[in-house]
CSV table of C-alpha atoms and ligand atoms in Angstrom, one decimal:
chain,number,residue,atom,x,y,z
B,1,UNK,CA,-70.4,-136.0,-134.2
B,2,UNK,CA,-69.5,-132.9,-136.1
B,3,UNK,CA,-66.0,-131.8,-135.9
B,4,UNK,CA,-65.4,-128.1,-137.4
B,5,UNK,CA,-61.9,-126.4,-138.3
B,6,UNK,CA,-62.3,-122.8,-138.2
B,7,UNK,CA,-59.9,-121.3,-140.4
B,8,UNK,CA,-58.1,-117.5,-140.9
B,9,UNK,CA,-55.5,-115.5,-140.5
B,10,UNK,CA,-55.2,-114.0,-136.9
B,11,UNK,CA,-57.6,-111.4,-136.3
B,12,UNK,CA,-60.2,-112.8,-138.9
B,13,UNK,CA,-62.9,-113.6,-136.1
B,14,UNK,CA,-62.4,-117.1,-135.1
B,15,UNK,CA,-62.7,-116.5,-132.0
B,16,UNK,CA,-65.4,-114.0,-132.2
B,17,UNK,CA,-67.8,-116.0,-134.2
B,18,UNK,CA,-66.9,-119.6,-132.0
B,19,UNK,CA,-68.8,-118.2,-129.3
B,20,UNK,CA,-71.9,-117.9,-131.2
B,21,UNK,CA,-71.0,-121.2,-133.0
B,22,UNK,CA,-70.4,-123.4,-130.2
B,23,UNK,CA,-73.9,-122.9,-129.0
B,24,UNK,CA,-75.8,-123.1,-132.0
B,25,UNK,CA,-74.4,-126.6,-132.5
B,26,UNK,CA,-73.4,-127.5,-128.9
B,27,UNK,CA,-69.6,-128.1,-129.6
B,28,UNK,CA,-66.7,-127.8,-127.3
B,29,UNK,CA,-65.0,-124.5,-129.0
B,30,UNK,CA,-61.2,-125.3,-128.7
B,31,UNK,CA,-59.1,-122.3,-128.8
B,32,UNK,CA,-55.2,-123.2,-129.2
B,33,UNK,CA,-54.6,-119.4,-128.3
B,34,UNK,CA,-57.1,-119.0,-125.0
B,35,UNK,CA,-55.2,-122.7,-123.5
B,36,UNK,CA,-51.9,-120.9,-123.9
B,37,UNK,CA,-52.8,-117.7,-122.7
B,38,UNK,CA,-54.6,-119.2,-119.7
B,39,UNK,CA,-51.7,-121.2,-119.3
B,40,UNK,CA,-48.9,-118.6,-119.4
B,41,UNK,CA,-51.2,-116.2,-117.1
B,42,UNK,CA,-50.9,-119.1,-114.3
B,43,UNK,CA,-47.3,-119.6,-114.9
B,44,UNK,CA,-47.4,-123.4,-115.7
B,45,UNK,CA,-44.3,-125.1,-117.4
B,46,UNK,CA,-46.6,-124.8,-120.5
B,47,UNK,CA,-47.2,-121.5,-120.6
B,48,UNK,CA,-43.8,-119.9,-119.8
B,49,UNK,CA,-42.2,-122.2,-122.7
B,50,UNK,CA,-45.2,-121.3,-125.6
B,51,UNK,CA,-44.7,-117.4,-124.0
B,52,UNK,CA,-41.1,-117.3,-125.5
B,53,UNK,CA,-42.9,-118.3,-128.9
B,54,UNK,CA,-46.1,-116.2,-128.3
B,55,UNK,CA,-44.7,-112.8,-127.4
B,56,UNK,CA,-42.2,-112.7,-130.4
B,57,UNK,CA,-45.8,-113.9,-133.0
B,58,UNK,CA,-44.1,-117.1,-133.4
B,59,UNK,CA,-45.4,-120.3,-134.0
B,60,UNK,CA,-45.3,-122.6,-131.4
B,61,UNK,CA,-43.1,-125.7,-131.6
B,62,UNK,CA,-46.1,-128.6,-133.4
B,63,UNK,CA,-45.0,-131.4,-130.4
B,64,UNK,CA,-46.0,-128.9,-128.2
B,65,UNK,CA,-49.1,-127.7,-129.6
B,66,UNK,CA,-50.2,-131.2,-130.6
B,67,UNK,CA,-50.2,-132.5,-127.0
B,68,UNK,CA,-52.0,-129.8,-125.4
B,69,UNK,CA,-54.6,-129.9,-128.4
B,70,UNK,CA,-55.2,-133.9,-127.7
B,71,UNK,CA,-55.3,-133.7,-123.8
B,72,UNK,CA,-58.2,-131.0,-124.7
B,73,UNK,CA,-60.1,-133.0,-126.6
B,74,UNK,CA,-59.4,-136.2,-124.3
B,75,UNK,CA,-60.8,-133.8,-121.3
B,76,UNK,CA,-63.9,-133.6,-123.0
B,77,UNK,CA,-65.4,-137.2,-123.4
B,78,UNK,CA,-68.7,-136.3,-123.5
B,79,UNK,CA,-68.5,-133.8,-126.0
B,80,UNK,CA,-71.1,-134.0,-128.8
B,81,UNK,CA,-68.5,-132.4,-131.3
B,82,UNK,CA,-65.9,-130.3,-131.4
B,83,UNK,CA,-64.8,-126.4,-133.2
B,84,UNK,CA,-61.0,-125.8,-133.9
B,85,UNK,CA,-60.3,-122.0,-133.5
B,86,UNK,CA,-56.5,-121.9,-134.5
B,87,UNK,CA,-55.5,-125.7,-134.7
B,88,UNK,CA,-54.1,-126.7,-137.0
B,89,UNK,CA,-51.7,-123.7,-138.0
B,90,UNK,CA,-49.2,-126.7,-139.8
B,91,UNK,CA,-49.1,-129.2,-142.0
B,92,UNK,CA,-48.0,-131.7,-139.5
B,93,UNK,CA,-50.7,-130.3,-136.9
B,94,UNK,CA,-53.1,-131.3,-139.6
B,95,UNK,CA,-52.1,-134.4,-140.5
B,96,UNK,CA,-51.7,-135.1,-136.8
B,97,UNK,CA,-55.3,-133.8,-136.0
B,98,UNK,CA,-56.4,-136.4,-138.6
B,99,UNK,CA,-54.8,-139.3,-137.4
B,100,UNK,CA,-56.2,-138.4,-134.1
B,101,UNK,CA,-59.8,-138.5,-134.5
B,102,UNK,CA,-59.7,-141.2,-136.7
B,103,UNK,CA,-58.2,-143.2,-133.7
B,104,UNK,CA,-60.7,-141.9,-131.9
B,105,UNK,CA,-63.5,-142.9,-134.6
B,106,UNK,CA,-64.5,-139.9,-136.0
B,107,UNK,CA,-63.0,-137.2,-138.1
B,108,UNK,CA,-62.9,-133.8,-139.4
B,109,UNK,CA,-66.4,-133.2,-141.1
B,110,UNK,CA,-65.5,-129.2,-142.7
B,111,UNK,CA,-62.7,-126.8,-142.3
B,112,UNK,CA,-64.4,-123.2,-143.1
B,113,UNK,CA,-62.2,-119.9,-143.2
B,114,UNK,CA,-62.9,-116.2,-142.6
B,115,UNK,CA,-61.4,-114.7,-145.4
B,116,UNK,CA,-60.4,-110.8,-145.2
B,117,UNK,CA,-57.9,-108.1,-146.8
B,118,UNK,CA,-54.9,-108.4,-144.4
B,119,UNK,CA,-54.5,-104.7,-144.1
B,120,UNK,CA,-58.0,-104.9,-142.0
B,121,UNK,CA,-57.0,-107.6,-140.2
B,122,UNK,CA,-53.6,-105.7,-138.8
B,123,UNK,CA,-55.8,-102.8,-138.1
B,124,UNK,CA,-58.2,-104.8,-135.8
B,125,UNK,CA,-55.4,-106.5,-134.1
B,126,UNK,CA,-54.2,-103.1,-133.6
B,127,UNK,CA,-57.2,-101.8,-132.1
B,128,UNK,CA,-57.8,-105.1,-130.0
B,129,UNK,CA,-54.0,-104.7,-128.8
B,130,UNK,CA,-55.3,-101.5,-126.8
B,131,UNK,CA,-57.3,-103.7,-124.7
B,132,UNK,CA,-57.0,-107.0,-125.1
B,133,UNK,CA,-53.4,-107.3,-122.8
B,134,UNK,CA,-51.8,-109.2,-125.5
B,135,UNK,CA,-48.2,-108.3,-126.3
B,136,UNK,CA,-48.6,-109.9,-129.2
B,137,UNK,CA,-51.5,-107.5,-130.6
B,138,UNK,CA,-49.5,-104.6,-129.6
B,139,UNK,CA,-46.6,-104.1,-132.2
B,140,UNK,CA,-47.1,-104.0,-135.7
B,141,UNK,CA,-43.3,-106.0,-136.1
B,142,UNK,CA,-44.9,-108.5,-134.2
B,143,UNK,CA,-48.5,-108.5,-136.0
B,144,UNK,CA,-46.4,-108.9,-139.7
B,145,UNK,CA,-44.4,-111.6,-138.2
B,146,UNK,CA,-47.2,-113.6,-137.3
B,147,UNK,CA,-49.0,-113.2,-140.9
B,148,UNK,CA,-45.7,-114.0,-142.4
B,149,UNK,CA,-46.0,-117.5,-140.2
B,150,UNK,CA,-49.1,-117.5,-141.5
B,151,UNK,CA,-48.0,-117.2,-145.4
B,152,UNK,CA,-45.8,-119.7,-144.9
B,153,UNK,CA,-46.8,-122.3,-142.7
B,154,UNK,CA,-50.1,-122.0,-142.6
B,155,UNK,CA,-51.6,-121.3,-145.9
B,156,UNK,CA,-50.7,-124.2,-147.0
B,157,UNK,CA,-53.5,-126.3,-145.1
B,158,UNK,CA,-56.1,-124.6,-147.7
B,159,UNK,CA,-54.8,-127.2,-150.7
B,160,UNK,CA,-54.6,-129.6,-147.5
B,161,UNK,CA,-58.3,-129.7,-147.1
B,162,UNK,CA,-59.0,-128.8,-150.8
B,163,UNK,CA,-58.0,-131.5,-151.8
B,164,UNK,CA,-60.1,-133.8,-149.0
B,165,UNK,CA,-62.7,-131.8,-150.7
B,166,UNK,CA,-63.5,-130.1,-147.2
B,167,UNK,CA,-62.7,-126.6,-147.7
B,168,UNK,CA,-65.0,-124.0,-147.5
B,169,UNK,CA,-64.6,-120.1,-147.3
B,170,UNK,CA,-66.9,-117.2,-146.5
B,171,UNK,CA,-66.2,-113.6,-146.5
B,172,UNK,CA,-65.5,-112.2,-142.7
B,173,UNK,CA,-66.3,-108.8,-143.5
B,174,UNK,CA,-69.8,-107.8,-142.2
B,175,UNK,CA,-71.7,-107.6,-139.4
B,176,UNK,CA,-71.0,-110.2,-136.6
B,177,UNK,CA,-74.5,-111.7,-136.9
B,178,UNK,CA,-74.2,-111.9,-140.9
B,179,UNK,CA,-71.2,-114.0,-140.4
B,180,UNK,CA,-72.2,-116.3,-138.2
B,181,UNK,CA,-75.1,-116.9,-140.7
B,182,UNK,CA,-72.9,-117.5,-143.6
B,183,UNK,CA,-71.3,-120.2,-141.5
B,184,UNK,CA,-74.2,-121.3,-140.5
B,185,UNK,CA,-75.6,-122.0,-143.7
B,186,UNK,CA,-72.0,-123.6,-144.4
B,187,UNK,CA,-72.7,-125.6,-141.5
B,188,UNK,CA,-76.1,-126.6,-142.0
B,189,UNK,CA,-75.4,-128.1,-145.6
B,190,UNK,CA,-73.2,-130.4,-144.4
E,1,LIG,P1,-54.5,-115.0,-133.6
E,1,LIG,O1,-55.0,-116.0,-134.5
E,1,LIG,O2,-55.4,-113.9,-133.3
E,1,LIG,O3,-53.1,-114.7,-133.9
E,1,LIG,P2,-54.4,-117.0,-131.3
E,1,LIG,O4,-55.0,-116.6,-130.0
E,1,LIG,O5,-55.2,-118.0,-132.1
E,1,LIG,O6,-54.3,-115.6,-132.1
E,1,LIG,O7,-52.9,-117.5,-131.1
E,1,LIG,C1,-52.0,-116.7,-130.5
E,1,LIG,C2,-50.6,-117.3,-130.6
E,1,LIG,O8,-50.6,-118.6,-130.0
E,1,LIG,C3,-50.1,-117.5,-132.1
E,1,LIG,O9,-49.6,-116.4,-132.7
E,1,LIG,C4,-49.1,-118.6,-131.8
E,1,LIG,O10,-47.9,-118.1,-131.3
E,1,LIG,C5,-49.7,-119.5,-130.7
E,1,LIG,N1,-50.5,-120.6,-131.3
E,1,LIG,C6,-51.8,-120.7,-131.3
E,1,LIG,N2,-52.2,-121.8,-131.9
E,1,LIG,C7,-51.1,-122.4,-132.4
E,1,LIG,C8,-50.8,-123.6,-133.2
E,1,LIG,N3,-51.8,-124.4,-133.6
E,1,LIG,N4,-49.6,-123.9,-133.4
E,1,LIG,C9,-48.6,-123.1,-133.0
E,1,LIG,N5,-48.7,-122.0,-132.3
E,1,LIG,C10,-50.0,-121.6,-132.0
């Protein structure tokens, strides 16, 4: 089983280059974001209590993320492997993630990041705001809020995995395609 963290600030691709991912290795591609949004777009319990977070580019509250991230992975028993797109964003989501695929008997085999300048991040997230719905991707308040989460809550995972020695970074600027191939290779040197 190969278990994959991908890893950036919001707006870096994740999502993007998951698609391409997930079928090259056949993984379940786990978006943290996409269960929310589905979830606050059908009104569940859920999704109106992560909104209040969401809409303002706050975190969501780690219990509550942790939860829905395990019943994800537990709805998938036959999966072959599975890609993290924006879990963990904490410390304690990590360290929670770890614990629970070791009970599970397996484990996370690489975290790789999407590295890029933040100023082109906001400007994509900008841009995507014009279509994407997202009230979130619409307000440039909002956008610096959630890369000041980022700084401080997220960051931190880098020296997290660093020192598992499973930190790995490639450049997100590029061509879709020449991304997903720098993962790839990443990936395939495993
Ligand atoms: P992006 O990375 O482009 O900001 P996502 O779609 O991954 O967007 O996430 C959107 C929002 O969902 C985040 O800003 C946050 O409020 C919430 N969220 C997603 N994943 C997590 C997480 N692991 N922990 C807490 N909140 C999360």
């Amino acid at each position: 089983m190969i278990n994959i963290v991908l890893f950036g600030k919001p707006g870096a691709g994740k999502g993007t280059q998951a698609e391409f991912l997930k079928e090259k290795y056949n993984l379940v591609h786990l978006s943290t974001g996409d269960i929310f949004r589905f979830n606050m777009k059908n009104g569940t319990e859920l999704g109106n209590l992560a909104k209040s977070y969401i809409d303002k580019g706050d975190l969501v509250p780690d219990e509550v993320t942790t939860n829905m991230l395990i019943d994800a992975v537990n709805a998938n028993p036959e999966a072959k492997g599975f890609l993290f797109d924006g879990y963990p964003r904490t410390i304690s989501q990590a360290e929670a993630l770890d614990a629970f695929l070791t009970s599970k008997g397996t484990e996370n085999t690489a975290t790789i990041a999407l590295e890029a300048d933040d100023n082109i991040l906001v400007a994509r997230l900008l841009e995507r705001g014009k279509t994407s719905g997202r009230v979130d991707d619409q307000d440039e308040d909002k956008i610096r809020n959630r890369y000041q989460e980022y700084n401080e809550k997220t960051a931190p995972l880098m020296d997290y995995y660093k020192k598992q020695g499973k930190f790995h970074a490639v450049d997100g600027i590029g061509e879709i395609s020449e991304i997903t191939e720098r993962l790839s290779s990443v990936i395939d040197n495993l």
